[in-house]
Coordinates of C-alpha atoms (C1' of nucleotides) in Angstrom, one line a residue:
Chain A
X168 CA 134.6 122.0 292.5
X169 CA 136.4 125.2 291.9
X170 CA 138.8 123.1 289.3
X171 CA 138.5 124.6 286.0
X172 CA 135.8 123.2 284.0
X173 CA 135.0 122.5 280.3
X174 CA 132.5 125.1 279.2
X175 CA 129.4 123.5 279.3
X176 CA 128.0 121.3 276.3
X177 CA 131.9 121.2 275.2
X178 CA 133.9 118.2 275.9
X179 CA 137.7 117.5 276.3
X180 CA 138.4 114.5 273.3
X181 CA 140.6 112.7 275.3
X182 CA 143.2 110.0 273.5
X183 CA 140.6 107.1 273.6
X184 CA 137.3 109.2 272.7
X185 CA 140.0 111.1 270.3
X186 CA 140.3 107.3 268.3
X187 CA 137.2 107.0 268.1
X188 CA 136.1 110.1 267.0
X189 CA 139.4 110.3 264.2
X190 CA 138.1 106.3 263.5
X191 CA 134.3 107.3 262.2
X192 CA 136.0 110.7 260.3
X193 CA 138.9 108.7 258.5
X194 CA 136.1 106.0 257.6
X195 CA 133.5 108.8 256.1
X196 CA 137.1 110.5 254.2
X197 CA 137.9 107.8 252.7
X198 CA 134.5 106.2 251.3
X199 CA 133.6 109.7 250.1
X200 CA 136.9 109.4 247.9
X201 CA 136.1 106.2 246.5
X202 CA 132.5 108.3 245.3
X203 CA 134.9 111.2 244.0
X204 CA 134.4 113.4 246.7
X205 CA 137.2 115.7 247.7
X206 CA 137.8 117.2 251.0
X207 CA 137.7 121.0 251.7
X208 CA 137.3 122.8 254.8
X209 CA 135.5 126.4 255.2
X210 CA 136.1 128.6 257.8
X211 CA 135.2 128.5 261.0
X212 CA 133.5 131.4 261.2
X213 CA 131.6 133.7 259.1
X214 CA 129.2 136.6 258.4
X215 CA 126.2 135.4 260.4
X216 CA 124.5 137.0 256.9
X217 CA 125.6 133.4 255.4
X218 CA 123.6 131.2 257.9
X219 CA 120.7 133.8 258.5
X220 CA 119.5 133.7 255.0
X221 CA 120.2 130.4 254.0
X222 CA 118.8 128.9 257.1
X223 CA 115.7 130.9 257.8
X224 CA 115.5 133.3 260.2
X225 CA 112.4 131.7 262.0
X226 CA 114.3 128.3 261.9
X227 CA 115.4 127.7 265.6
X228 CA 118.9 127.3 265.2
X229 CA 118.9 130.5 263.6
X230 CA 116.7 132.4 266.1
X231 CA 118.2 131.0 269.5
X232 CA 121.1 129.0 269.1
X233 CA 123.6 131.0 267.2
X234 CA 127.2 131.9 268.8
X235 CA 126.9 135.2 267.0
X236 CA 129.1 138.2 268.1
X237 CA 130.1 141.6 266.7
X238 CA 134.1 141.5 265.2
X239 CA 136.4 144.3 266.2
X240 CA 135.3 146.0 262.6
X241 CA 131.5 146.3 264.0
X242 CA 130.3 143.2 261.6
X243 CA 128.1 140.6 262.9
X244 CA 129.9 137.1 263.0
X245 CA 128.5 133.8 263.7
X246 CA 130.6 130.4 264.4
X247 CA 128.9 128.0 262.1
X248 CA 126.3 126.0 262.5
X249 CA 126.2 123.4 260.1
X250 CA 128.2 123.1 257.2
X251 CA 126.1 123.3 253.8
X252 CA 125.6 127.7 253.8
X253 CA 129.5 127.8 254.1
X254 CA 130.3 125.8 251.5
X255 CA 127.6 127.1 248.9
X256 CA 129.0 130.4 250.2
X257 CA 132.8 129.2 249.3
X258 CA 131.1 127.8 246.1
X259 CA 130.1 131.0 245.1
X260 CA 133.1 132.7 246.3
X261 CA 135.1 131.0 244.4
X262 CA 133.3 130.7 241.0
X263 CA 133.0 127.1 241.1
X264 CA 129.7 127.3 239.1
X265 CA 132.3 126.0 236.1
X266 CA 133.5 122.7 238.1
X267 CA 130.0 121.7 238.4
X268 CA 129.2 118.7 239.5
X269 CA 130.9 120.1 242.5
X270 CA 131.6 117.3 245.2
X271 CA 132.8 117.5 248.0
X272 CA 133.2 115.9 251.8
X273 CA 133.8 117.8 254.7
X274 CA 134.7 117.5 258.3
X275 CA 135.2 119.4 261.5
X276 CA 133.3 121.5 264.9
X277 CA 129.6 123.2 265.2
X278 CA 128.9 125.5 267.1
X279 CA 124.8 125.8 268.2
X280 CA 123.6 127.0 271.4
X281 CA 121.2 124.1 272.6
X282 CA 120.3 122.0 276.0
X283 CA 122.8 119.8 276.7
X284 CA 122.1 116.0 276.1
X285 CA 123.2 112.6 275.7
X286 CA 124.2 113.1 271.7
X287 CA 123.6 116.7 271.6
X288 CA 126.3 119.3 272.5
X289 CA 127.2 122.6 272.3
X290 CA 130.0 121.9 270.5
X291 CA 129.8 119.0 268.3
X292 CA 131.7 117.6 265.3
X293 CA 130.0 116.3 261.9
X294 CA 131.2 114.6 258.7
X295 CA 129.2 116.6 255.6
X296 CA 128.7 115.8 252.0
X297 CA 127.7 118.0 249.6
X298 CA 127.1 117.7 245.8
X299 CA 126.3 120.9 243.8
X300 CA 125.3 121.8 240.5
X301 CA 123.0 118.6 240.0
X302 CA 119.6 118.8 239.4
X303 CA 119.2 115.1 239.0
X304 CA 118.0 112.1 240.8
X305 CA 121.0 110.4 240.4
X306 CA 122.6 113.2 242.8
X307 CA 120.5 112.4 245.3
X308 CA 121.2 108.5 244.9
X309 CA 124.8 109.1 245.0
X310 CA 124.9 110.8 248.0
X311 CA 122.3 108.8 250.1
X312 CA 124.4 105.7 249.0
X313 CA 127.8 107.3 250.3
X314 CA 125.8 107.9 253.7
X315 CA 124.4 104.1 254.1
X316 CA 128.5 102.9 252.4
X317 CA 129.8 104.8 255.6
X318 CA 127.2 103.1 257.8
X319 CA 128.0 100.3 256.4
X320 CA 132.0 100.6 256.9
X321 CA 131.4 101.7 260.3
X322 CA 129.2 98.6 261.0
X323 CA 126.4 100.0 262.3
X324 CA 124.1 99.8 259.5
X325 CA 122.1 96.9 261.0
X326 CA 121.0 99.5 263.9
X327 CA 120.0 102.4 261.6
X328 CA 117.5 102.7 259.4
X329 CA 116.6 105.2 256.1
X330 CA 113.3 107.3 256.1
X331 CA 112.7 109.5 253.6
X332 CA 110.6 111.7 251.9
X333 CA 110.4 114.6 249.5
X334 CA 109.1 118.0 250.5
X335 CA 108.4 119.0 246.5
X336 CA 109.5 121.8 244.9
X337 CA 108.7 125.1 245.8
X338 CA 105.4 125.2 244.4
X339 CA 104.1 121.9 245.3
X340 CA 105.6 123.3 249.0
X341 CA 103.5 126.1 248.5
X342 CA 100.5 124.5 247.5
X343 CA 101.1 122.3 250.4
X344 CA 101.5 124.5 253.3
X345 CA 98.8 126.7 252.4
X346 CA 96.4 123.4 252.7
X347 CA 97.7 122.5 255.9
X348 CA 97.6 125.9 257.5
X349 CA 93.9 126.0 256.0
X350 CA 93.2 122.7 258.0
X351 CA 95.4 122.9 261.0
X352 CA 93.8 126.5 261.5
X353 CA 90.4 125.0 261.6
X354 CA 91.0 122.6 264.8
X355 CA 93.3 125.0 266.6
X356 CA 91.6 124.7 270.1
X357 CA 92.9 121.0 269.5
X358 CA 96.6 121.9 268.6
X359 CA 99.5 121.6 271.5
X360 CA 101.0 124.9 272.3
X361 CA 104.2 123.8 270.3
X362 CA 101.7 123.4 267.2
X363 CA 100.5 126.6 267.6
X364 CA 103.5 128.2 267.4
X365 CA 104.9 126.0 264.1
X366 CA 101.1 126.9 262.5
X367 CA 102.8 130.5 262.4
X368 CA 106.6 129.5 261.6
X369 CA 106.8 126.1 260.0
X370 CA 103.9 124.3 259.6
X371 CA 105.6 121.7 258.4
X372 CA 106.6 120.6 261.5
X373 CA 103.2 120.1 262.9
X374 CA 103.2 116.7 261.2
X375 CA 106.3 115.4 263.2
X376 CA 104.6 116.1 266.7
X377 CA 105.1 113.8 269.1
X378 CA 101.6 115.2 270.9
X379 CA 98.7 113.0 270.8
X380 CA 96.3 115.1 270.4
X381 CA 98.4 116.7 267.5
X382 CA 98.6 113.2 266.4
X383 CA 95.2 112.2 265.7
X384 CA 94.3 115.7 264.2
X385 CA 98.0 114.6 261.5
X386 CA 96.2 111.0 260.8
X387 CA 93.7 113.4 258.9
X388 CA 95.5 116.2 257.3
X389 CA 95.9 116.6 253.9
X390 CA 98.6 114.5 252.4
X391 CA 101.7 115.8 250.6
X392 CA 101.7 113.6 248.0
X393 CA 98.1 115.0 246.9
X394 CA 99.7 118.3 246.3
X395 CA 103.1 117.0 244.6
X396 CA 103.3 118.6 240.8
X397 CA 103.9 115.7 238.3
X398 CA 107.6 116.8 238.1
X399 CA 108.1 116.5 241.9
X400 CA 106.8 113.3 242.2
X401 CA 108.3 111.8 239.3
X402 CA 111.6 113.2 240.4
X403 CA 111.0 111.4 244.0
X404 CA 110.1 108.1 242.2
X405 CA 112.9 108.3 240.7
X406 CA 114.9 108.7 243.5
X407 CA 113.8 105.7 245.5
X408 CA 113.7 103.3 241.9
X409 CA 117.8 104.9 242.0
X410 CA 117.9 103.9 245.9
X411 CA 116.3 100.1 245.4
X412 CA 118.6 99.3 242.4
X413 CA 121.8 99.9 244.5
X414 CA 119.7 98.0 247.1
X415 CA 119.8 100.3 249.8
X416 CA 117.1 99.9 252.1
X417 CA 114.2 102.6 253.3
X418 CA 111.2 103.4 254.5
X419 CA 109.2 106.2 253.4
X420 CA 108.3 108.3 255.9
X421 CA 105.5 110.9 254.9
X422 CA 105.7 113.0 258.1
X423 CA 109.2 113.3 257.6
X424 CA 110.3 117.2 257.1
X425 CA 113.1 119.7 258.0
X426 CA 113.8 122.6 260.0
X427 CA 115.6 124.3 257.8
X428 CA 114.2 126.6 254.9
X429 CA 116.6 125.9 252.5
X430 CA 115.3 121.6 251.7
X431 CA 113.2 121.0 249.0
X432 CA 112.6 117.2 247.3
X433 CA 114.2 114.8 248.8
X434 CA 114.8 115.0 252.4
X435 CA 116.1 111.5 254.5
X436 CA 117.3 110.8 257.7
X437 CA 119.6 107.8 258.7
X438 CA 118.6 107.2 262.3
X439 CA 118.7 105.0 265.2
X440 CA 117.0 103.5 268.6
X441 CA 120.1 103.3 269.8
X442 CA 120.4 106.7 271.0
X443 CA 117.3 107.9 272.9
X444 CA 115.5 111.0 271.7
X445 CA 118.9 111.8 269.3
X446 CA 118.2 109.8 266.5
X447 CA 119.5 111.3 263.8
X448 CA 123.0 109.9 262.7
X449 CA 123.3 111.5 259.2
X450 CA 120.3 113.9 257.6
X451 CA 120.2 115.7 254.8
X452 CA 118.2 116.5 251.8
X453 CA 118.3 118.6 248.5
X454 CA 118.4 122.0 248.5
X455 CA 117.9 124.0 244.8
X456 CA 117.2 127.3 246.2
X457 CA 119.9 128.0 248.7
X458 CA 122.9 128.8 246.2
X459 CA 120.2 131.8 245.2
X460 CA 119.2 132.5 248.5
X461 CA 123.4 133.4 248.7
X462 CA 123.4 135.7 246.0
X463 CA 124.6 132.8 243.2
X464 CA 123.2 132.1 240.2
X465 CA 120.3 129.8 240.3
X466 CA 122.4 125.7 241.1
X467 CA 120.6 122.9 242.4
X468 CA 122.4 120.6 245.2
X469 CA 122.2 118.0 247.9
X470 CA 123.8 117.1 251.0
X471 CA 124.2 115.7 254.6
X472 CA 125.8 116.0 257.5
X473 CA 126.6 113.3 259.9
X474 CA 127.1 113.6 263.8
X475 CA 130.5 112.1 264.5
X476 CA 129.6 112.1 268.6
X477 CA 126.4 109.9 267.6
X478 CA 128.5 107.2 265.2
X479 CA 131.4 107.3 267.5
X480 CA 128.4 105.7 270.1
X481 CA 127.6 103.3 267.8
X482 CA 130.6 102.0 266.6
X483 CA 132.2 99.2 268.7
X484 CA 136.1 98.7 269.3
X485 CA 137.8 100.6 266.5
X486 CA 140.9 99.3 265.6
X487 CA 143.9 99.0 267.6
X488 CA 146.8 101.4 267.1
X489 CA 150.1 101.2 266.3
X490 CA 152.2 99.1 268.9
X491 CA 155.4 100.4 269.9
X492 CA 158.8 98.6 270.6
X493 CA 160.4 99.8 274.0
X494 CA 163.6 100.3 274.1
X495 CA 165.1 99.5 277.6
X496 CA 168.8 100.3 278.7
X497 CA 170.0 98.6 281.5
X498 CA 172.3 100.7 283.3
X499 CA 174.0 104.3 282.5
X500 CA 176.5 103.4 279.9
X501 CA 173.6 102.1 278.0
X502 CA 171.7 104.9 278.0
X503 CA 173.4 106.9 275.2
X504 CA 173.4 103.9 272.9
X505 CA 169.9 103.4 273.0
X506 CA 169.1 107.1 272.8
X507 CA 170.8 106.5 269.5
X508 CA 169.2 103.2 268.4
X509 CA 165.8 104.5 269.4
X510 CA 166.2 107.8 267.0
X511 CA 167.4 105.2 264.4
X512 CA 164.7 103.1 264.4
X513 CA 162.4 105.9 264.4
X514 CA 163.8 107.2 261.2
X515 CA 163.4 103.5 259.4
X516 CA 159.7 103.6 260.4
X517 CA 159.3 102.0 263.8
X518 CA 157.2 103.5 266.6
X519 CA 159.4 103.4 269.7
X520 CA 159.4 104.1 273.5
X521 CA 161.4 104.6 275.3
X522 CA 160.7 105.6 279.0
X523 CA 163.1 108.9 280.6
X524 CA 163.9 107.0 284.1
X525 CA 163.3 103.2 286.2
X526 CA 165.0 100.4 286.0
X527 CA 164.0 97.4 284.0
X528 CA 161.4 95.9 286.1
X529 CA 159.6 99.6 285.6
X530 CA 160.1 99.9 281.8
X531 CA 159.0 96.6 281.4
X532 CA 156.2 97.4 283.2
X533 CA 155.4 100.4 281.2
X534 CA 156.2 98.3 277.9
X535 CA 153.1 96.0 278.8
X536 CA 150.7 99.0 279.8
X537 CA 151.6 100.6 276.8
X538 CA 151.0 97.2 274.7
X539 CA 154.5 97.3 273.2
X540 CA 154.6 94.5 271.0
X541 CA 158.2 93.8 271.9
X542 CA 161.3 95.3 274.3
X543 CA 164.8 95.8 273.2
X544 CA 167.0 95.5 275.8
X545 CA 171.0 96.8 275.9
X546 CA 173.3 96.6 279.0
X547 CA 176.7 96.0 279.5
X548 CA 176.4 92.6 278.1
X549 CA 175.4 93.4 274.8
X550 CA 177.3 96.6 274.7
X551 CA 180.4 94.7 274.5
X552 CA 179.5 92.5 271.7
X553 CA 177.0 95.0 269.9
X554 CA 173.7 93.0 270.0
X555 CA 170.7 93.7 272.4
X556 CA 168.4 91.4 273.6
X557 CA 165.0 91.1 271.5
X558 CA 162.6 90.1 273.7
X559 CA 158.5 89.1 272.1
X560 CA 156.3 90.6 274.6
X561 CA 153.4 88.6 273.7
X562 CA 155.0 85.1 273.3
X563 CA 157.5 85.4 276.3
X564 CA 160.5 84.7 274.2
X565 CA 163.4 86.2 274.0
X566 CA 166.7 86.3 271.8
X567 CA 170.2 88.2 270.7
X568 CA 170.1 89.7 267.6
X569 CA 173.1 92.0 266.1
X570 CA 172.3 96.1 266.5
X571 CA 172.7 95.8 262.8
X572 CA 170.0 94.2 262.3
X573 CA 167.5 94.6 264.5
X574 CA 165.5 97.0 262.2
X575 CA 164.9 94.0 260.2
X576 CA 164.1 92.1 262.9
X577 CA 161.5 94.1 264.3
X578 CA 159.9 94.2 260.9
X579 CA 159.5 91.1 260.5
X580 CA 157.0 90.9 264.3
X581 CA 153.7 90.4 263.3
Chain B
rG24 C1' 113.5 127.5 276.6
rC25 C1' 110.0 123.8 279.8
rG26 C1' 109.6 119.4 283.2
rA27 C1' 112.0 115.1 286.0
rG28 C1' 116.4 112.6 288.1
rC29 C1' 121.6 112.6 289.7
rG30 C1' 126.6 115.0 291.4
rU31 C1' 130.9 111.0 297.6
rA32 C1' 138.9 109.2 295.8
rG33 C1' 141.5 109.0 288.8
rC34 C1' 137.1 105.3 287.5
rU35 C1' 132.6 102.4 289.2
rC36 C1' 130.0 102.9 293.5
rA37 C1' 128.7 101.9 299.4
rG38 C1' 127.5 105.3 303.3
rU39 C1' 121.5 102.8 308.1
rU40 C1' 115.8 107.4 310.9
rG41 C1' 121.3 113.9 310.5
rG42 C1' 125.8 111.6 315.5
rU43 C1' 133.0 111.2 316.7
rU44 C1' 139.2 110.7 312.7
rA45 C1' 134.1 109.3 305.2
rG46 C1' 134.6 103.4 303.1
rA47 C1' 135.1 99.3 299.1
rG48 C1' 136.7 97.4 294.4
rC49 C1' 139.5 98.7 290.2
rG50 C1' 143.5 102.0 289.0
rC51 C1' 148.0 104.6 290.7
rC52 C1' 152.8 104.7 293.7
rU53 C1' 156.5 101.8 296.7
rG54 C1' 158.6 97.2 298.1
rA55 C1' 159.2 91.6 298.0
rC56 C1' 162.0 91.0 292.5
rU57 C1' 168.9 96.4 292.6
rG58 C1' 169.1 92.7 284.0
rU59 C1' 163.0 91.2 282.6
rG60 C1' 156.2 92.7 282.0
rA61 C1' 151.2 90.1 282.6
rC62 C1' 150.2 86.6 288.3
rU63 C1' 150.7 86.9 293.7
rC64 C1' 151.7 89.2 298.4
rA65 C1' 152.6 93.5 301.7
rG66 C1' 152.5 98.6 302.4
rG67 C1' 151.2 103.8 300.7
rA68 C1' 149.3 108.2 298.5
rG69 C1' 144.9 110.3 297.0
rG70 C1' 138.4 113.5 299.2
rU71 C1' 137.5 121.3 301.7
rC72 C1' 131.4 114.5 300.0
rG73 C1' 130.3 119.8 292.7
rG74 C1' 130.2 125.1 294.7
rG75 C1' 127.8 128.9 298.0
rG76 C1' 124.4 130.0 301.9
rG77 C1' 120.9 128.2 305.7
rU78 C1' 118.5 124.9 309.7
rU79 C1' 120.9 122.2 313.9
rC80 C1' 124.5 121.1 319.8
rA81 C1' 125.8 118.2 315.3
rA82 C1' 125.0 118.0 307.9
rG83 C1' 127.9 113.8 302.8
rA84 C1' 122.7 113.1 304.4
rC85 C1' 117.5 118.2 305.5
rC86 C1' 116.1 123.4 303.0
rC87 C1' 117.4 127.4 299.3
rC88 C1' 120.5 129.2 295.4
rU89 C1' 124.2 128.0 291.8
rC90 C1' 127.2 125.0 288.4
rG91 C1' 127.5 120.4 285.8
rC92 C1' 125.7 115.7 284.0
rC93 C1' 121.6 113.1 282.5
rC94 C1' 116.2 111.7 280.8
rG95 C1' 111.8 113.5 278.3
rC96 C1' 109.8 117.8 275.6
rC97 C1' 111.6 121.3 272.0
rC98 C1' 115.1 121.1 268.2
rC99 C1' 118.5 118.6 265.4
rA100 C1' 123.7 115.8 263.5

RNA sequence: GCGAGCGUAGCUCAGUUGGUUAGAGCGCCUGACUGUGACUCAGGAGGUCGGGGGUUCAAGACCCCUCGCCCGCCCCA
């Protein structure tokens, strides 16, 4: 068609798609209050410096799917990503290092350059939590247990799961890698082409192949948890002993590991069948080095984000909205006064319609497709002895009641 | 970025081996019902068949390109 289109991978959030989408965000807002979680919002943009470093610059969101474009002043600006590097960025940018614990929810667009998908856009929207400036286990509890609360408000925890894992600190990481690369190295003329490649940028990832022959050579690779430092595994245990005792359900899930540089420890992934090959509802993990990777002082922390397009999927009917009272004149003279009474009622807190032309059969019409709750009719009749005709849209009755008090009375509907 | 499938009214879809003015249901508009919705009945509007090119006497159907959606891979929320 030679209409004008929606860029592609963006989509229009039309009223319907629009509740939804507001329904999952309002629901993640307001758990993450009841944990003590504030919101805040970060720019849109920033130096693509931010993302770069904190991300990694062989991580794949980094290398090909940035919106990254030079400003007017010649700097090198990228429309974020994710969430987590602009608020450690804001963290240190605003010498929050004194308010630490810092915690904090966040909501709004991302921006990566990706295939298109069921679940996957260019521009896509995600809830984020973020706690920093806490190196313990109880941090990571806290903030898996807001994700599976929100699950649970949402009602859709019974079609996700947890699966978690911890990718150690830095040198049990190290230790780590260097023994897989050792053994992966060894069988490459049995590693996929994709293997190959993450033998050189992240071979981590190897372990989360979906190839089969990549598969059978993972059954035999070295295991993490071999090459965990007491204090890493200790920490983990700690974590899930934290997780079980608010009884929140997971599954540990050793091949389990992230694309981004900045995770270490814990790393977990909420996910579902529900959704094809996009699993992934909310995933996160800790991060101690990324606040130093910025330029701050050394701070430990640990987050998630969420995909609101992937919960607004699951979720069933959200709730229903606001249903308005029309307002219906019958004939001319009527019109004024129930201009009048409409701006009224609006003021004392009533949502009102009231439709610009037709005559009664078409507002009433409208009223129903609208799912007013009630119409308010005024014509001559009740002009002349100031009442208007109240009439129940869902109960098919109908009575006079005095313009005075007609407020109350449409307070009192259910 | 790689591979597969699909694009026909606002929506969900029919459209026989290429053959005259492209159909249905729902929705929308109008009327029956000029002071009363949901039901019913009768009319009506709305498509350059995603776009461009090609083959043919003839293309919505076939071929090429392109855009978009979608499935898997990749990646991730």
């Amino acid at each position: 068609m030679s209409l004008p289109q929606p860029v592609r991978g963006t989509h229009d959030l039309l009223p319907e798609d629009f509740a939804r989408h507001a329904h999952v965000q309002a629901t993640a807002r307001e758990m993450a209050a009841r944990f003590g979680y504030a919101e805040m919002a970060t720019p849109i943009f920033e130096f693509t410096e931010v993302f770069a470093r904190t991300m990694g610059e062989s991580s794949d969101v980094v290398s090909k799917e940035m919106y990254s474009f030079e400003s007017r002043s010649g700097e090198s600006m990228t429309l974020r990503p994710e969430y987590t590097a602009g608020i450690c960025r804001a963290f240190i940018s605003n010498g929050l290092q004194q308010n630490v614990p810092f915690k904090v929810f966040a909501a709004g667009p991302m921006f990566r350059y990706e295939r298109p998908q069921k679940g996957r856009q260019r521009q896509f929207h995600q809830i984020d939590v973020e706690c920093i400036g806490a190196a313990e286990a109880k941090a990571d509890i806290e903030v898996i247990a807001i994700g599976a609360s929100i699950l649970g408000a949402l009602g859709v925890m019974q079609d996700c799961s947890l699966e978690i894992n911890t990718l150690g600190d830095q040198e049990s990481r190290q230790a780590y890698r260097t023994a897989l690369v050792e053994y992966f190295s060894a069988h490459k003329s049995s590693l996929s082409k994709d293997s190959l490649e993450r033998l050189e940028r992240n071979p981590l990832r190897i372990l989360d192949s979906k190839d089969k022959d990549d598969r059978v050579l993972v059954e035999k690779a070295p295991l993490f948890n071999d090459y965990l430092n007491s204090y890493s595994s200790d920490f983990f245990a700690e974590v899930l002993e934290g997780l079980s005792l608010l009884g929140i359900d997971y599954s540990l899930n050793r091949r389990l590991v992230r694309g981004l540089d900045y995770y270490t420890h814990t790393a977990f992934e909420f996910v579902t069948t529900a959704l094809g090959a996009q699993g992934a509802v909310i995933a996160g993990g800790r991060y101690d080095g990324l606040i130093e990777t910025l330029g701050g002082k050394p701070t430990p922390g640990i987050g998630w984000a969420g995909g609101i397009e992937r919960l607004a999927m699951l979720i069933g009917d959200v709730p229903a909205s606001i249903r308005p009272i029309a307002i219906i004149p019958v004939g001319d003279a009527a019109e004024s006064v129930a201009a009048k009474l409409a701006h009224r009622l609006r003021q004392d807190g009533h949502s009102i319609e009231m439709a610009f032309k037709g005559n009664v059969g078409k507002r009433m019409k409208r009223a129903n497709k609208l799912n007013a709750r009630a119409a308010v009719l005024i014509g001559e009749d009740e002009l002349a002895r100031n009442v208007c005709t109240l009439r129940d849209l869902d109960q098919g009755e109908q009575s006079e009641v005095a313009l005075s008090d007609i407020s109350a009375a449409l307070g009192a509907l259910s």
